[in-house]
Short mmCIF file of C-alpha atoms in Angstrom, two decimals:
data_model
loop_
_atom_site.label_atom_id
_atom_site.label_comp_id
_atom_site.label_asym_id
_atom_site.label_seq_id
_atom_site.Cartn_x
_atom_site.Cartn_y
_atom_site.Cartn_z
CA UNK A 1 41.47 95.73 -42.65
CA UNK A 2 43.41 97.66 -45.82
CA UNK A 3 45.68 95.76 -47.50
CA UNK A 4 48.50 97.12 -45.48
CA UNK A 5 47.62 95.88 -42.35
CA UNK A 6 47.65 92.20 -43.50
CA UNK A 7 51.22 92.97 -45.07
CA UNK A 8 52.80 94.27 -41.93
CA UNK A 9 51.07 91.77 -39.89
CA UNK A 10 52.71 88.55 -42.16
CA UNK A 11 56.18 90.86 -42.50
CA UNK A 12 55.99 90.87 -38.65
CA UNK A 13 54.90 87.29 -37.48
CA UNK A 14 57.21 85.49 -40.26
CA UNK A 15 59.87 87.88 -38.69
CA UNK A 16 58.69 86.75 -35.29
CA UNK A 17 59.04 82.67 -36.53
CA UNK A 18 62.54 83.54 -38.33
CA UNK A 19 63.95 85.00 -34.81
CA UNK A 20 62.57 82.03 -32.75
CA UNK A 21 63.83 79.58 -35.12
CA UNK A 22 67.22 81.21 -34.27
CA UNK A 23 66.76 80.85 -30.58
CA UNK A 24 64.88 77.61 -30.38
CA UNK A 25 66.49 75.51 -27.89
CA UNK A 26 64.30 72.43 -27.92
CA UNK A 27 63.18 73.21 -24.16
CA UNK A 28 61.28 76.86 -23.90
CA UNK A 29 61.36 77.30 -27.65
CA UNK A 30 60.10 74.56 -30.07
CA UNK A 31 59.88 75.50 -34.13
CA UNK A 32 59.14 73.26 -36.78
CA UNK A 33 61.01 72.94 -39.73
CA UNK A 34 60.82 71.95 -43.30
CA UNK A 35 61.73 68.83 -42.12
CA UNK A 36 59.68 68.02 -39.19
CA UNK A 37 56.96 70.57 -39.49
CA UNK A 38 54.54 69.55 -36.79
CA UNK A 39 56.81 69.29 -33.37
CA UNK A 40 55.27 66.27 -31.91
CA UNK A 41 57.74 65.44 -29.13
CA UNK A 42 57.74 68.70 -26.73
CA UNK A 43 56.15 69.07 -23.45
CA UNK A 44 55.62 72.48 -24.23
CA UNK A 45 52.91 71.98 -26.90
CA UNK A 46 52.02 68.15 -26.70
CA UNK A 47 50.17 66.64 -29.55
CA UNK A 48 48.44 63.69 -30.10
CA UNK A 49 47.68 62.60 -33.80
CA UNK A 50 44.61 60.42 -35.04
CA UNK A 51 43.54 59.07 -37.72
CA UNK A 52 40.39 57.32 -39.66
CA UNK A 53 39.27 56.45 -42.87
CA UNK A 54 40.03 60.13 -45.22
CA UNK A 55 40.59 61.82 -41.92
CA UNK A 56 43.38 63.15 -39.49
CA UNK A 57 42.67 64.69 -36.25
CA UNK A 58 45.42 66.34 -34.16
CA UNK A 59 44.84 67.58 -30.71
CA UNK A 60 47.21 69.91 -29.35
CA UNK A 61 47.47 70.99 -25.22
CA UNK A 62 48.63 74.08 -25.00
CA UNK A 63 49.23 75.42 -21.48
CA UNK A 64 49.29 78.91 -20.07
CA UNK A 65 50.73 81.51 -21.30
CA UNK A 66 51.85 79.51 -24.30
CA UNK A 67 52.44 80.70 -27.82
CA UNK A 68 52.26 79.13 -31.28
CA UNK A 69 53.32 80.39 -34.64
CA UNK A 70 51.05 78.71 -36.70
CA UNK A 71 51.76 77.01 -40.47
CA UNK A 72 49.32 78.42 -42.89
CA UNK A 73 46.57 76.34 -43.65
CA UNK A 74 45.93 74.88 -47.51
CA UNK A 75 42.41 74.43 -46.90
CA UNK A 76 39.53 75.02 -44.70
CA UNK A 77 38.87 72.83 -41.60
CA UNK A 78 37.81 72.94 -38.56
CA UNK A 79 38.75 73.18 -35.17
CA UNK A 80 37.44 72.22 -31.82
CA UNK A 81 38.28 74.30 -28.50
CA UNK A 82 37.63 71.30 -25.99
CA UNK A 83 39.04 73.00 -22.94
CA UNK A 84 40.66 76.57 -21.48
CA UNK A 85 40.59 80.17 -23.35
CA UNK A 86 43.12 81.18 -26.55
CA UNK A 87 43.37 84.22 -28.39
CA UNK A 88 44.03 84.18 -31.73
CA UNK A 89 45.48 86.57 -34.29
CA UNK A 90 45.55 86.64 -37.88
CA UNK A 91 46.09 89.55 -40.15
CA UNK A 92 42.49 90.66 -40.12
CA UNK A 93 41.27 90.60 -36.92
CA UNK A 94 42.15 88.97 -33.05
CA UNK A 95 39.69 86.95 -31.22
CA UNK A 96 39.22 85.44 -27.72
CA UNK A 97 37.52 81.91 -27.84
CA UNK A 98 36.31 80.25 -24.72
CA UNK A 99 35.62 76.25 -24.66
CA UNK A 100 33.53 74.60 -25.81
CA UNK A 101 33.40 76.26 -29.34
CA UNK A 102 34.64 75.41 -32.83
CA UNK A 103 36.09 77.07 -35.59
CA UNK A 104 35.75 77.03 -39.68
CA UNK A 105 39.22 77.83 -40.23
CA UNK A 106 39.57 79.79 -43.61
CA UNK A 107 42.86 78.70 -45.83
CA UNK A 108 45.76 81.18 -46.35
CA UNK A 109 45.85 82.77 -42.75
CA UNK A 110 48.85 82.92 -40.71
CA UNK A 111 47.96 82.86 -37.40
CA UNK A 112 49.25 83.38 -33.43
CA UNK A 113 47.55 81.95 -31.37
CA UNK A 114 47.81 82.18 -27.54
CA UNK A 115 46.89 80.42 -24.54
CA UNK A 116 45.47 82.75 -21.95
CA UNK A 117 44.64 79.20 -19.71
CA UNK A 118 45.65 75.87 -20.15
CA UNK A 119 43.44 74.91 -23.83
CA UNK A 120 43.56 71.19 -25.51
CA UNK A 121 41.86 71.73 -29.18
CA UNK A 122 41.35 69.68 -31.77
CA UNK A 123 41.97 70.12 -35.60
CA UNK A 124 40.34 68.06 -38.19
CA UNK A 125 41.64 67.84 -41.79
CA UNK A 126 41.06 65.73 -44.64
CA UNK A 127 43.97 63.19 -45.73
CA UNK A 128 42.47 61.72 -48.96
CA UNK A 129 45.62 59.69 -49.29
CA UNK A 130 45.35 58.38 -45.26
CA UNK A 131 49.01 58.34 -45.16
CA UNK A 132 50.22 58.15 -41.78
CA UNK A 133 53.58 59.53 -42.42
CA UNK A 134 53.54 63.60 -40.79
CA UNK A 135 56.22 64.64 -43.17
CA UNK A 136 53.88 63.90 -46.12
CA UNK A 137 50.31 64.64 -44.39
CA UNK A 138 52.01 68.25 -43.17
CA UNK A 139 52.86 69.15 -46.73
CA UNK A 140 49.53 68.22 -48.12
CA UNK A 141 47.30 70.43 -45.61
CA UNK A 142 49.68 72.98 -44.80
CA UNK A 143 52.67 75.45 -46.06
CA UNK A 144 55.31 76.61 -43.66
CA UNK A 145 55.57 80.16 -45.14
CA UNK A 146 53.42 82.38 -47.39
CA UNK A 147 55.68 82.13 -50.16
CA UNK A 148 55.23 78.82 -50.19
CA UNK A 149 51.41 79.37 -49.64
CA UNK A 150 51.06 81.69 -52.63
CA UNK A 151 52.88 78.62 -55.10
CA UNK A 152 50.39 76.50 -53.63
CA UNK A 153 47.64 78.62 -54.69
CA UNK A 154 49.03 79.20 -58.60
CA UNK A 155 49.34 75.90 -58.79
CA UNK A 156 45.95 74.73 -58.11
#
């Protein structure tokens, strides 16, 4: 896709994030925030964390008709569709993955992703450091806007 495309399509899903973050009630609509990043306590999107020696594994349910705004991703992973059907968009393109199926996940992507049936799926990232504390392990392996993103990147 022309450079365009991928502008509109971050203009309109960090739009999209902005407006739920407005209308988040903790019950239908959970956000993360700078804070608390990763929303570990909602029934909506329940998520279990894991972790081993240089490694953290989060699996997320995500049940039917369910949507998630995704952080952007400092580094490539992957990720492991266990269970159910999600469609995911990203600036370039929008695909449909079935289970069982996994994913190198490229860095830098905002994504949507949505479940078209009830999907658990597993990330795996590296955590060097194996801290244990989210706040610190979110802002390591992920940035919660591209702005944020794009300092990430000059600073490398």
């Amino acid at each position: 896709m022309d450079g365009s495309v991928s502008r509109n399509f971050k203009s309109a899903v960090t739009k999209l994030e902005q407006d739920l973050k407005v209308i988040a009630n903790g019950d239908t609509i959970v956000v993360g925030t700078d804070d608390k990043p990763i929303v570990t306590d909602s029934k909506l999107v329940p998520i279990k964390h894991f972790f081993m020696d240089g490694v953290y594994v989060r699996e997320m349910t995500m049940y039917k008709d369910t949507v998630v705004v995704g952080a952007i991703h400092k580094h490539l992973h992957v990720w492991f569709l266990m269970s159910g059907r999600l469609i995911v968009a990203k600036e370039d393109s929008k695909k449909e993955y079935v289970a069982p199926c996994y994913v190198l996940a490229e860095p830098g992507s905002k994504r949507l992703i949505y479940a078209a049936e009830d999907s658990v799926f597993v990330n795996v990232h590296k955590n060097p450091s194996n801290t244990q504390d989210m706040v610190e392990l979110e802002k390591s392996i992920v940035a919660m806007n591209i702005e944020d993103y794009d300092q990430y990147i000059k600073n490398k």
